[in-house]
Amino acid sequence: MPAYNLKQLSPVPTAPELIDIVLLRTQRKTPTVIHPGYKISRIRSFYMRKVKFTQQTISERLGAIVGDFPRLDDVHPFHADLMSVLYDRDHYKLALGQLSTCKKLCESVCRDYVRLLKYGDSLYRCKSLKVAALGRMMTLLKRQKAALAYLEEVRKHIGRLPSLDPTARTLLVCGFPNVGKSSFMNKVTRAEVEVQPYAFTTKSLYVGHMDHRYLRWQVIDTPGILDHELERRNVIEMQAITALAHLPCAVLYFVDVSEQCGYTIEQQAGLYHSIRALFSDKQLVVVANKTDVRGLDELAPERRKLLDDMCAAHASNGPDSDQRAPLIEMSNVTETGITDVKNLACELLLSVRVEKRRSAQGGGRVRDKLNRLVVTQPRATHAKTLTSAVPGTQNGDESRVCIPASVLAARRAARLAAKARRAEEAADRDEAALAAAVETGARLEAVDEVRERAKASRRAAHDLVAEATRSGATAPKPATERDLMWLGGGPGVYSADTSREYLGQLRCDDWASDVVPEIMDGKNVLDFVDPDIVARLAQLDREEAETDEALAEAEALEAESALSPAEAALVKAVRDKKKLDRLKSQNKRTNASVLPRNKLRGRQMDYEGGDGGDAMDTDENEDDDDAARRARKAAVKRGRSLTRRRGDASSDVHMSIDGADEEHTTKKARLRSVSRARSGSRPPPRTDRGFKDDKQKAEATKVGRKMQKKINRLARAGEADRKTGPKLLRWRLEGKMSTGTRRSR
């Protein structure tokens, strides 16, 4: 059975679009230059190629469309019947058959006209035959307009169908309309099915998924079914009937015991008995829903008997239904019984699926597989071998220790290398003693004795090196990380110990491999972390800032105490002026309301020693004169004046240290007032320039608004707002020639 991906069917073009596709591809993929002076065989081949290429393009396109759509005889019976219900099986097959017939007719037209082109005797005759062949093929495509449009609608609808797997573990919910099927599905799955207090809210199949016992389950919500003949059921009801007929699943038949759905229990029991044949090979659970309104114990005896008969009727449905169907109370409002219904249905279906799989395999096959399995037991080695291996072990406890020959050779080589190294060191010491004896002028006998001892040590060292070389002894190399990896089990098994490098400075080497514990001494380490640590740190920062400010103020007070009263007053005036400048700057930056002019002028006059009687009066004593003189001299050295202008548009107030420049200050104020009056005659704003009157400006503003709306609309335009111009016959107007007309080809 071929597998079809119903969600990814290729779009089906309309008949005009298909004609444009075919002719444009023919024009772009085949030669376009031919002349009457060419040989007739070349002219024939030129036009035969065009006809064949057009036919091949049509066959590829139509074949892809027919091949993409599923064949109802090859798909699962559930999908076949569902498509037959939704799309009319005969109409669907007829549309696909028409496209197949059109494909065969185009191939026939191509064969006929290629046969005629073989006998064309001129360029005009061959071109006429080519035009006739392409015209007949395009006429055949135009006749498929209805079939192509129908298949495109089918493709769109198939793409909107739920992704339902007929072979998966499935729970199917069915019953009368408005009995609580969709509400139950929303409770047990992550689906969001629309729920409304009226019938036939669900008009198609909905699929949701859930987990039970670490397995994936799908839950299918079906539309409501009414109790009447099969021929009178509409497309919505037939979807539920198709799912019940073809899907191997556990069925949850919902019964509204409160009768709020508009149907009595007798009518719901009648529907059950009319579709009981569809439950013959399935596991059934009868769900008494809406028990929060009316419980089973509140039902009349005859109505309770109807529910019991429904459960008992399932036992005589078929060979697999040897027990009564369970009856469970449930309420979607209080959520009582929902978990019980889900677990019971899943367990019933799971047990049946497992039993079927066991019976399909058969007992003989299971025994054959068990016979192929061989379980071996290690045999005990000889007692002498065991006792000679490790002292104190019993027979069969532990095997003899076996050291490879390569390891023994490496150990011997290491010992020889160590002896050779010690002999070399002894020879070096003896040679050093010989040199010292010669330099000190020792007796000849002593020098000869030291020389012989040095020669013997050097000879012994050479002998050990030669022996180590003959036995292949080399100095042991340090183990690399690759060697450790292969010793530790190889790639994927070995895990490098990175802590041995950066934790090597601990007091104990065993601590390097420790892991930071989360639980220590039966207590969680994180429980001892103060949750208010961030707030407390912020409080400490604030306290530290306040302490620093207090220290700075104290230092400033100490510095001011060393000043004279005039100097202290001058310092205070400068600080107040800086504070005022900072406040005005902040007001300008934050767009806050500024101080009234009268208050601002009053403060400035206070600084100048006006109404406030500030300490800036320079005529009180000689100390003030000295302080002012020193301040003026320091300002001249820095290249700035102590007279700073503070004012606004209406007044110009000057702050002077000694008050001696009043006449000069008044003159400057008059000049500034005149310059500011002149600056008041500014040119008109740019938006008013170029217009002779207000009427012309209003018209220009209106046109500008219209253009701005158009620009905004174009800026917000998306794919759905595209504007297509007049459709051009690209296959006739485009070609490979750089000059000349293309309409004659």
XYZ file of C-alpha atoms in Angstrom:
745
model
C 0.000 0.000 0.000
C 1.673 3.274 -1.088
C 2.017 6.064 1.468
C 0.462 9.421 0.557
C 1.268 12.691 2.288
C -2.137 14.343 2.168
C -0.784 17.517 3.800
C 1.776 18.345 1.104
C -0.035 17.965 -2.207
C 1.260 20.322 -4.897
C -1.074 23.172 -5.916
C -3.127 22.514 -9.038
C -2.895 25.369 -11.601
C -5.934 26.584 -13.481
C -6.300 25.940 -17.198
C -5.027 29.399 -18.326
C -2.097 29.157 -15.925
C -1.223 25.675 -17.182
C -1.310 26.907 -20.815
C 1.029 29.796 -19.976
C 3.386 27.459 -18.118
C 3.590 25.014 -21.023
C 4.035 27.590 -23.791
C 6.517 29.709 -21.832
C 8.633 26.644 -21.030
C 8.557 25.614 -24.685
C 9.653 29.058 -25.792
C 12.479 29.255 -23.244
C 13.818 25.719 -23.514
C 13.854 25.232 -27.309
C 15.689 27.070 -30.129
C 13.983 30.140 -31.561
C 16.003 31.015 -34.685
C 15.179 29.444 -38.094
C 15.582 30.754 -41.635
C 14.095 29.684 -44.978
C 17.553 29.109 -46.378
C 18.226 26.211 -44.039
C 18.014 22.635 -45.258
C 14.518 21.208 -45.115
C 15.659 18.442 -42.758
C 16.894 21.055 -40.295
C 13.608 22.978 -40.559
C 11.613 19.797 -39.924
C 13.734 18.904 -36.892
C 13.330 22.453 -35.534
C 9.519 22.313 -35.497
C 9.316 18.628 -34.539
C 11.370 19.419 -31.459
C 8.947 22.157 -30.429
C 5.915 19.873 -30.789
C 7.558 17.017 -28.873
C 8.771 19.299 -26.088
C 5.291 20.792 -25.643
C 3.769 17.316 -25.417
C 6.387 16.182 -22.894
C 5.767 19.240 -20.695
C 1.999 18.594 -20.721
C 2.520 14.926 -19.887
C 4.850 15.772 -16.981
C 2.475 18.336 -15.495
C -0.684 16.271 -15.819
C 1.108 13.111 -14.685
C 2.392 14.875 -11.561
C -1.123 16.098 -10.715
C -2.687 12.652 -11.180
C 0.149 10.930 -9.295
C 0.044 13.272 -6.291
C -3.624 12.689 -5.525
C -4.291 9.432 -3.687
C -5.967 6.525 -5.428
C -8.994 5.434 -3.446
C -8.210 1.761 -4.114
C -4.701 2.035 -2.643
C -5.189 4.094 0.522
C -6.482 2.862 3.875
C -10.200 1.978 3.798
C -10.909 4.706 6.344
C -9.363 7.421 4.157
C -11.024 5.970 1.049
C -14.511 6.016 2.587
C -13.934 9.412 4.186
C -12.951 10.934 0.839
C -15.918 9.219 -0.784
C -18.202 10.823 1.785
C -16.660 14.290 1.540
C -15.931 14.621 -2.170
C -18.215 12.143 -4.014
C -16.149 9.155 -5.082
C -17.458 9.199 -8.676
C -16.793 12.902 -9.210
C -13.267 12.558 -7.792
C -12.398 9.616 -10.044
C -13.968 11.326 -13.040
C -11.790 14.430 -12.599
C -8.597 12.383 -12.382
C -9.711 10.281 -15.338
C -10.279 13.371 -17.460
C -6.722 14.552 -16.822
C -5.360 11.109 -17.727
C -7.404 11.115 -20.931
C -6.186 14.622 -21.793
C -2.615 13.426 -21.350
C -3.172 10.509 -23.741
C -4.891 12.737 -26.325
C -1.981 15.188 -26.268
C 0.409 12.296 -26.890
C -1.776 11.160 -29.815
C -1.844 14.684 -31.299
C 1.935 14.871 -30.990
C 2.429 11.566 -32.810
C 0.095 12.571 -35.638
C 1.665 15.953 -36.246
C 5.215 14.698 -35.942
C 4.339 12.187 -38.662
C 3.024 15.029 -40.835
C 6.062 17.208 -40.132
C 8.321 14.503 -41.527
C 6.826 15.247 -44.958
C 6.777 19.051 -44.735
C 8.244 20.558 -47.917
C 8.730 24.191 -46.826
C 9.241 26.447 -43.836
C 5.699 27.767 -44.111
C 4.170 24.269 -44.200
C 6.180 23.089 -41.192
C 5.348 26.210 -39.205
C 1.625 25.821 -39.956
C 1.701 22.225 -38.758
C 3.491 23.294 -35.547
C 0.901 25.992 -34.857
C -1.926 23.526 -35.461
C -0.379 20.924 -33.131
C 0.138 23.405 -30.291
C -3.339 24.853 -30.845
C -5.010 21.454 -30.529
C -3.043 20.660 -27.379
C -3.978 23.987 -25.795
C -7.628 23.405 -26.723
C -7.484 20.082 -24.874
C -6.063 21.838 -21.809
C -8.785 24.516 -21.916
C -11.432 21.794 -21.719
C -9.971 20.637 -18.358
C -10.906 23.904 -16.650
C -13.620 22.366 -14.435
C -11.575 19.275 -13.509
C -8.532 21.334 -12.513
C -10.624 23.745 -10.422
C -12.372 20.831 -8.656
C -9.078 19.085 -7.844
C -7.640 22.325 -6.427
C -10.608 22.618 -4.050
C -10.171 18.979 -3.045
C -6.479 19.586 -2.377
C -7.251 22.544 -0.123
C -9.834 20.552 1.845
C -7.571 17.514 2.195
C -4.872 19.746 3.660
C -7.290 20.887 6.372
C -8.203 17.339 7.460
C -6.702 16.175 10.796
C -3.539 14.070 10.748
C -5.114 10.788 11.786
C -3.144 7.533 11.965
C -5.472 4.528 11.454
C -2.978 2.113 13.047
C -2.259 4.041 16.265
C -3.792 3.437 19.690
C -7.092 5.300 19.463
C -9.998 6.275 21.691
C -13.129 7.241 19.722
C -15.891 9.327 21.333
C -19.386 9.067 19.868
C -23.008 9.681 20.811
C -25.874 12.109 20.285
C -25.107 15.806 19.725
C -24.427 18.004 22.766
C -23.795 15.137 25.219
C -20.311 16.366 26.300
C -17.964 14.683 23.818
C -15.911 17.771 22.947
C -15.653 18.851 26.598
C -14.241 15.444 27.525
C -11.686 15.662 24.713
C -10.533 19.104 25.875
C -10.061 17.698 29.385
C -7.901 14.679 28.477
C -5.917 16.101 25.511
C -4.216 19.311 24.488
C -6.762 19.935 21.730
C -8.999 22.976 21.769
C -12.295 21.884 20.245
C -15.067 24.460 20.153
C -17.746 23.826 22.797
C -21.171 25.472 22.547
C -24.527 24.745 24.259
C -26.239 23.736 21.012
C -26.234 20.693 18.761
C -23.808 20.007 15.886
C -21.110 22.398 17.051
C -18.590 19.753 15.935
C -19.008 19.249 12.184
C -15.907 17.204 11.384
C -13.427 14.818 12.976
C -11.007 16.324 15.520
C -7.871 14.567 16.731
C -6.087 15.140 20.045
C -3.179 13.336 21.707
C -2.446 12.249 25.253
C -0.033 10.008 27.198
C -0.863 6.876 29.167
C 1.705 4.479 30.598
C 4.445 6.271 28.673
C 2.650 5.557 25.374
C 1.179 7.940 22.806
C -2.605 7.783 22.329
C -4.881 9.665 19.960
C -8.435 10.678 20.872
C -10.953 11.308 18.068
C -13.951 13.542 18.625
C -16.743 12.696 16.168
C -19.791 14.769 15.196
C -23.122 13.905 16.759
C -25.206 11.047 15.267
C -28.987 11.008 15.015
C -31.156 7.914 15.182
C -32.505 7.412 11.661
C -31.776 5.360 8.568
C -28.323 5.281 7.039
C -29.573 6.756 3.756
C -30.921 9.832 5.543
C -27.697 10.658 7.358
C -25.842 13.703 6.051
C -22.133 14.214 5.411
C -21.435 15.313 9.014
C -22.942 12.158 10.508
C -21.339 9.891 7.934
C -17.883 10.973 9.071
C -18.550 9.482 12.514
C -20.021 6.313 10.948
C -16.925 5.930 8.741
C -14.576 6.250 11.726
C -16.564 3.666 13.715
C -16.571 1.253 10.791
C -12.862 1.271 9.907
C -10.737 2.308 12.895
C -9.557 -0.344 15.407
C -10.147 1.547 18.627
C -11.831 1.667 22.012
C -15.252 3.342 21.746
C -16.624 5.688 24.419
C -20.402 5.902 23.956
C -21.649 8.994 25.819
C -25.137 9.029 27.337
C -26.586 12.256 28.777
C -28.486 11.046 31.836
C -29.675 14.604 32.600
C -31.381 14.795 29.160
C -30.194 18.404 28.780
C -29.012 17.595 25.271
C -32.618 17.511 24.050
C -32.851 13.724 23.662
C -34.270 11.228 26.152
C -32.457 8.193 27.458
C -34.814 6.009 25.389
C -33.727 7.803 22.192
C -30.056 7.466 23.124
C -30.536 3.754 23.819
C -32.262 3.375 20.436
C -29.268 4.976 18.671
C -26.951 2.581 20.501
C -28.873 -0.480 19.320
C -29.045 0.846 15.738
C -25.253 1.234 15.446
C -24.380 -1.688 17.747
C -23.067 -3.677 14.799
C -20.180 -1.202 14.469
C -18.998 -2.108 18.015
C -18.641 -5.851 17.319
C -14.829 -6.000 17.223
C -14.112 -3.056 19.504
C -13.810 -2.367 23.221
C -16.807 -0.395 24.479
C -17.219 1.819 27.534
C -20.647 3.337 28.233
C -20.175 6.760 29.861
C -23.071 8.251 31.854
C -22.244 11.932 31.525
C -23.559 15.036 33.343
C -24.053 13.185 36.625
C -23.539 16.468 38.470
C -27.113 17.333 37.394
C -28.675 13.890 37.846
C -26.896 10.793 39.173
C -27.534 7.188 38.263
C -29.141 6.547 41.647
C -31.734 9.228 40.845
C -32.895 7.538 37.636
C -36.145 5.633 37.419
C -35.751 1.827 37.458
C -36.924 1.447 33.854
C -34.379 4.011 32.623
C -31.581 2.434 34.642
C -32.534 -0.870 33.046
C -32.023 0.682 29.601
C -28.413 1.485 30.503
C -27.859 -2.022 31.870
C -29.294 -3.525 28.667
C -26.854 -1.451 26.625
C -23.951 -2.874 28.607
C -25.280 -6.425 28.378
C -25.960 -6.166 24.624
C -22.279 -5.706 23.910
C -21.508 -9.140 25.407
C -23.471 -10.838 22.588
C -22.058 -8.680 19.817
C -19.258 -10.991 18.715
C -16.668 -13.536 19.728
C -14.385 -10.923 21.242
C -17.136 -9.402 23.377
C -17.381 -12.059 26.061
C -18.026 -9.631 28.899
C -20.355 -6.761 29.612
C -19.387 -3.230 28.681
C -18.506 -1.200 31.788
C -20.758 1.699 32.821
C -18.978 4.684 34.445
C -20.390 7.916 35.843
C -18.673 11.114 34.735
C -19.073 14.890 34.869
C -17.088 17.393 32.831
C -18.066 20.227 35.174
C -16.826 18.681 38.430
C -14.225 16.520 36.581
C -15.294 13.429 38.477
C -14.728 10.137 36.676
C -12.726 11.600 33.754
C -9.500 9.874 34.779
C -11.315 6.597 35.429
C -12.907 6.634 31.979
C -9.600 7.371 30.275
C -7.610 4.744 32.201
C -10.235 2.016 31.781
C -10.559 2.538 28.016
C -6.789 2.580 27.533
C -6.259 -0.568 29.577
C -8.979 -2.443 27.672
C -7.511 -1.544 24.289
C -3.931 -2.186 25.402
C -4.694 -5.659 26.746
C -6.472 -6.655 23.525
C -3.629 -5.384 21.314
C -1.039 -7.293 23.363
C -3.083 -10.489 23.250
C -3.519 -10.232 19.482
C 0.187 -9.804 19.001
C 0.932 -12.871 21.122
C -1.585 -14.997 19.289
C -0.253 -13.814 15.931
C 3.254 -14.913 16.846
C 2.098 -18.303 18.114
C 3.518 -20.427 20.914
C 5.720 -22.498 18.582
C 7.560 -19.463 17.293
C 8.212 -18.240 20.822
C 9.668 -21.636 21.789
C 11.849 -21.660 18.691
C 13.309 -18.292 19.653
C 13.936 -19.436 23.217
C 15.737 -22.543 21.930
C 18.161 -20.351 20.028
C 19.279 -18.621 23.222
C 22.252 -20.277 24.945
C 23.114 -19.343 28.541
C 26.689 -20.224 29.504
C 28.180 -20.582 32.970
C 31.896 -19.935 33.682
C 33.713 -23.139 34.599
C 35.836 -23.280 37.759
C 39.598 -23.444 37.151
C 41.861 -26.075 38.716
C 42.311 -25.981 42.471
C 46.126 -25.821 42.241
C 45.936 -22.813 39.986
C 43.531 -21.079 42.304
C 45.476 -21.744 45.453
C 48.746 -20.689 43.874
C 47.315 -17.437 42.612
C 46.231 -15.454 45.621
C 46.727 -16.652 49.192
C 43.587 -17.013 51.242
C 41.160 -17.479 48.311
C 38.836 -20.417 47.953
C 38.293 -22.528 44.855
C 36.289 -20.676 42.245
C 36.494 -17.335 44.013
C 39.193 -15.689 41.984
C 41.341 -16.640 38.976
C 45.143 -16.575 38.930
C 46.815 -13.236 38.364
C 48.340 -13.103 34.860
C 50.795 -10.328 34.017
C 51.488 -9.878 30.276
C 55.054 -10.287 29.021
C 55.080 -6.751 27.685
C 54.375 -5.408 31.154
C 57.192 -7.502 32.650
C 59.574 -6.267 29.946
C 58.599 -2.682 30.628
C 59.229 -3.145 34.343
C 62.675 -4.703 33.699
C 63.508 -1.880 31.276
C 62.567 0.677 33.884
C 64.820 -0.994 36.475
C 67.785 -1.127 34.041
C 67.286 2.517 33.096
C 67.330 3.505 36.757
C 70.579 1.526 37.379
C 72.208 3.081 34.302
C 71.240 6.532 35.503
C 72.752 5.876 38.954
C 75.964 4.473 37.366
C 76.301 7.585 35.197
C 75.962 9.769 38.280
C 78.677 7.729 40.114
C 81.020 8.023 37.099
C 80.493 11.776 37.025
C 81.344 12.025 40.728
C 84.539 9.945 40.306
C 85.683 12.083 37.356
C 85.076 15.218 39.381
C 87.167 13.750 42.259
C 89.965 12.904 39.800
C 90.041 16.462 38.487
C 90.137 17.817 42.048
C 93.012 15.484 42.989
C 95.078 16.579 39.970
C 94.530 20.263 40.746
C 95.517 19.893 44.417
C 98.744 18.033 43.515
C 97.954 14.823 45.379
C 100.287 11.878 45.459
C 100.622 9.884 42.258
C 99.307 6.715 43.846
C 96.115 8.446 45.024
C 95.546 9.987 41.587
C 95.929 6.598 39.883
C 93.474 5.056 42.331
C 90.844 7.724 41.666
C 91.399 7.388 37.890
C 90.823 3.615 38.008
C 87.687 4.006 40.082
C 86.305 6.586 37.595
C 87.050 4.282 34.654
C 85.306 1.368 36.397
C 82.188 3.479 37.095
C 82.045 4.724 33.491
C 82.463 1.160 32.166
C 79.652 -0.142 34.401
C 77.364 2.662 33.207
C 78.078 1.811 29.558
C 77.379 -1.876 30.225
C 74.002 -1.100 31.808
C 73.024 1.193 28.913
C 74.006 -1.509 26.404
C 72.004 -4.133 28.270
C 68.962 -1.875 28.410
C 69.315 -1.195 24.680
C 69.564 -4.914 23.845
C 66.440 -5.703 25.864
C 64.517 -2.815 24.326
C 64.481 -0.923 27.573
C 63.547 2.694 27.275
C 62.605 5.309 29.757
C 58.872 5.089 30.609
C 56.830 7.785 28.844
C 54.203 9.704 30.731
C 50.673 8.519 29.971
C 48.858 10.835 27.580
C 45.166 11.622 27.638
C 44.692 9.342 24.621
C 46.317 6.429 26.472
C 44.090 7.071 29.461
C 41.057 7.154 27.158
C 41.775 3.715 25.716
C 42.599 2.355 29.160
C 39.321 3.789 30.486
C 37.056 2.112 27.917
C 37.550 4.111 24.712
C 35.612 6.986 23.134
C 32.111 7.428 24.477
C 32.922 5.577 27.705
C 35.914 7.421 29.123
C 35.314 10.772 30.811
C 38.354 12.981 31.319
C 39.069 14.167 34.851
C 39.539 17.903 34.384
C 39.680 18.673 38.103
C 43.104 17.118 38.625
C 44.782 20.122 36.979
C 43.066 23.148 38.463
C 42.352 21.626 41.906
C 45.870 20.367 42.536
C 46.642 23.023 45.152
C 44.247 21.641 47.782
C 45.496 20.402 51.101
C 44.439 16.854 50.319
C 44.707 15.289 46.845
C 41.543 13.255 47.460
C 39.525 16.462 47.547
C 40.240 17.134 43.855
C 37.600 14.602 42.743
C 34.888 15.782 45.136
C 31.624 17.155 43.753
C 29.978 20.179 45.365
C 27.077 18.618 47.299
C 23.510 19.866 47.218
C 22.536 17.849 50.317
C 25.057 17.759 53.159
C 24.488 16.202 56.585
C 20.832 15.697 55.711
C 20.278 19.393 54.963
C 19.945 21.332 51.756
C 22.868 23.704 51.252
C 20.659 26.252 49.513
C 18.505 26.550 52.645
C 21.357 28.429 54.329
C 21.555 31.114 51.643
C 19.879 34.312 52.846
C 17.163 35.279 50.306
C 17.457 38.951 51.363
C 21.160 39.146 50.552
C 20.605 41.480 47.574
C 18.437 43.892 49.553
C 20.902 43.929 52.431
C 23.812 44.619 50.111
C 21.884 47.522 48.587
C 21.175 48.866 52.094
C 24.888 48.636 52.936
C 25.696 50.582 49.766
C 23.235 53.314 50.728
C 24.630 53.533 54.254
C 28.158 53.771 52.858
C 27.110 56.584 50.496
C 25.454 58.480 53.368
C 28.595 58.072 55.481
C 30.755 59.407 52.660
C 28.475 62.432 52.245
C 28.578 63.142 55.987
C 32.388 62.954 55.964
C 32.533 65.281 52.963
C 30.276 67.798 54.704
C 32.364 67.587 57.855
C 35.540 68.210 55.879
C 33.884 71.165 54.128
C 32.829 72.642 57.488
C 36.354 72.265 58.827
C 37.720 73.995 55.716
C 35.202 76.813 56.068
C 35.992 77.334 59.759
C 39.516 78.411 58.790
C 38.138 81.175 56.556
C 37.273 84.707 57.553
C 33.594 85.750 57.622
C 33.915 87.525 54.260
C 35.594 84.512 52.620
C 32.996 82.163 54.067
C 30.219 84.397 52.707
C 31.891 84.428 49.279
C 32.182 80.616 49.279
C 28.543 80.272 50.288
C 27.423 82.638 47.523
C 29.397 80.734 44.886
C 27.956 77.379 46.052
C 24.415 78.734 46.060
C 24.893 80.118 42.571
C 26.177 76.729 41.341
C 23.172 75.028 42.908
C 20.817 77.462 41.204
C 22.534 76.902 37.832
C 22.232 73.148 38.292
C 18.527 73.411 39.088
C 17.888 75.567 36.020
C 19.798 73.124 33.821
C 17.785 70.200 35.200
C 14.534 72.067 34.559
C 15.540 72.657 30.943
C 16.460 68.994 30.408
C 13.362 67.523 32.006
C 10.878 70.014 30.460
C 9.695 70.800 33.984
C 8.001 74.018 34.976
C 10.519 76.792 35.641
C 10.501 79.223 38.510
C 8.525 82.447 38.018
C 10.581 85.386 36.913
C 9.867 87.443 39.994
C 11.121 84.675 42.321
C 14.184 84.056 40.172
C 14.943 87.804 40.110
C 14.519 87.963 43.874
C 17.049 85.162 44.399
C 19.564 86.777 42.102
C 19.199 90.126 43.836
C 19.717 88.342 47.140
C 23.015 87.017 45.787
C 24.031 90.558 44.732
C 23.368 91.972 48.207
C 20.032 93.627 47.404
C 16.817 93.167 49.338
C 18.017 90.154 51.254
C 20.807 91.957 53.012
C 23.218 89.136 52.211
C 26.809 89.029 53.376
C 27.945 90.087 49.905
C 27.840 93.802 50.830
C 31.395 94.903 50.081
C 31.353 98.172 52.072
C 31.013 96.699 55.577
C 34.621 96.233 56.529
C 38.082 96.025 55.125
C 38.198 92.235 55.333
C 35.474 92.072 52.718
C 37.471 94.404 50.464
C 40.524 92.205 50.822
C 38.546 89.039 50.022
C 36.917 90.657 46.959
C 40.261 91.912 45.739
C 41.844 88.490 46.060
C 38.904 86.828 44.256
C 39.058 89.387 41.396
C 42.800 88.884 41.002
C 42.407 85.079 40.857
C 39.670 85.421 38.231
C 41.846 87.649 36.045
C 44.592 85.035 36.181
C 42.144 82.324 35.054
C 40.969 84.481 32.139
C 37.354 84.997 33.246
C 35.306 87.755 34.850
C 33.619 87.561 38.208
C 30.673 89.469 36.751
C 28.241 86.894 35.406
C 25.045 87.747 33.631
C 21.907 86.231 35.036
C 18.674 87.410 33.454
C 15.792 86.801 31.123
C 14.114 88.508 28.178
C 12.597 91.293 30.287
C 15.445 92.180 32.673
C 19.201 91.798 32.787
C 20.512 91.351 36.350
C 24.254 91.267 37.008
C 26.008 89.596 39.897
C 29.029 91.649 40.975
C 31.484 90.889 43.709
C 32.202 94.415 44.863
C 29.287 96.343 43.296
C 31.623 98.874 41.682
C 30.552 98.360 38.045
C 26.927 99.398 38.281
C 27.166 102.046 35.554
C 28.996 99.696 33.227
C 26.497 96.951 34.001
C 23.513 99.186 33.249
C 24.971 100.130 29.889
C 25.464 96.495 28.945
C 21.916 95.736 29.978
C 20.579 98.489 27.691
C 22.640 97.171 24.753
C 21.405 93.603 25.343
C 17.792 94.719 25.561
C 18.152 96.500 22.220
C 19.806 93.443 20.583
C 17.121 91.139 21.913
C 14.404 93.457 20.632
C 15.991 93.361 17.213
C 16.249 89.548 17.320
C 12.499 89.348 17.846
C 11.894 90.078 14.144
C 12.630 86.527 12.991
C 11.820 85.195 9.511
C 8.667 83.061 9.141
C 8.992 79.307 9.753
C 9.923 77.030 6.869
C 6.401 75.613 6.647
C 5.050 79.112 5.808
C 7.658 80.115 3.260
C 6.852 80.144 -0.455
C 3.117 80.814 -0.046
C 1.565 84.110 -0.976
C -1.527 83.647 1.199
C -3.187 81.233 3.618
C -5.412 79.735 0.897
C -2.434 78.550 -1.136
C -0.866 77.104 2.018
C -4.072 75.199 2.876
C -4.243 73.657 -0.616
C -0.604 72.539 -0.410
C -1.193 71.018 3.037
C -4.199 69.070 1.709
C -2.185 67.636 -1.196
C 0.659 66.714 1.176
C -1.698 64.782 3.463
C -3.063 62.775 0.525
C 0.440 61.859 -0.616
C 1.421 60.892 2.945
C -1.580 58.553 3.179
C -0.585 56.930 -0.091
C 3.004 56.487 1.101
C 1.827 54.946 4.393
C -0.493 52.561 2.550
C 2.330 51.409 0.290
C 4.652 50.970 3.271
C 2.147 48.688 5.030
C 1.338 46.681 1.921
C 1.951 42.926 2.098
C 1.618 39.952 -0.207
C -2.160 40.153 -0.118
C -2.055 43.785 -1.350
C -0.140 43.148 -4.543
C -1.454 44.855 -7.672
C -1.082 42.905 -10.891
C -1.059 44.761 -14.167
C -2.287 43.595 -17.533
C -1.320 39.984 -18.198
C 1.141 39.671 -21.072
C 1.637 36.645 -23.251
C 5.189 36.077 -22.148
C 5.582 32.943 -24.237
C 4.973 35.066 -27.356
C 6.797 38.244 -26.370
C 9.937 36.711 -24.819
C 12.647 34.727 -26.541
C 16.350 34.301 -26.998
C 16.818 36.757 -29.892
C 18.385 40.101 -29.086
C 16.821 41.959 -32.020
C 13.865 41.567 -34.317
C 10.270 40.569 -33.712
C 9.171 37.542 -31.751
C 5.585 37.341 -32.899
C 6.514 35.579 -36.134
C 8.164 32.581 -34.520
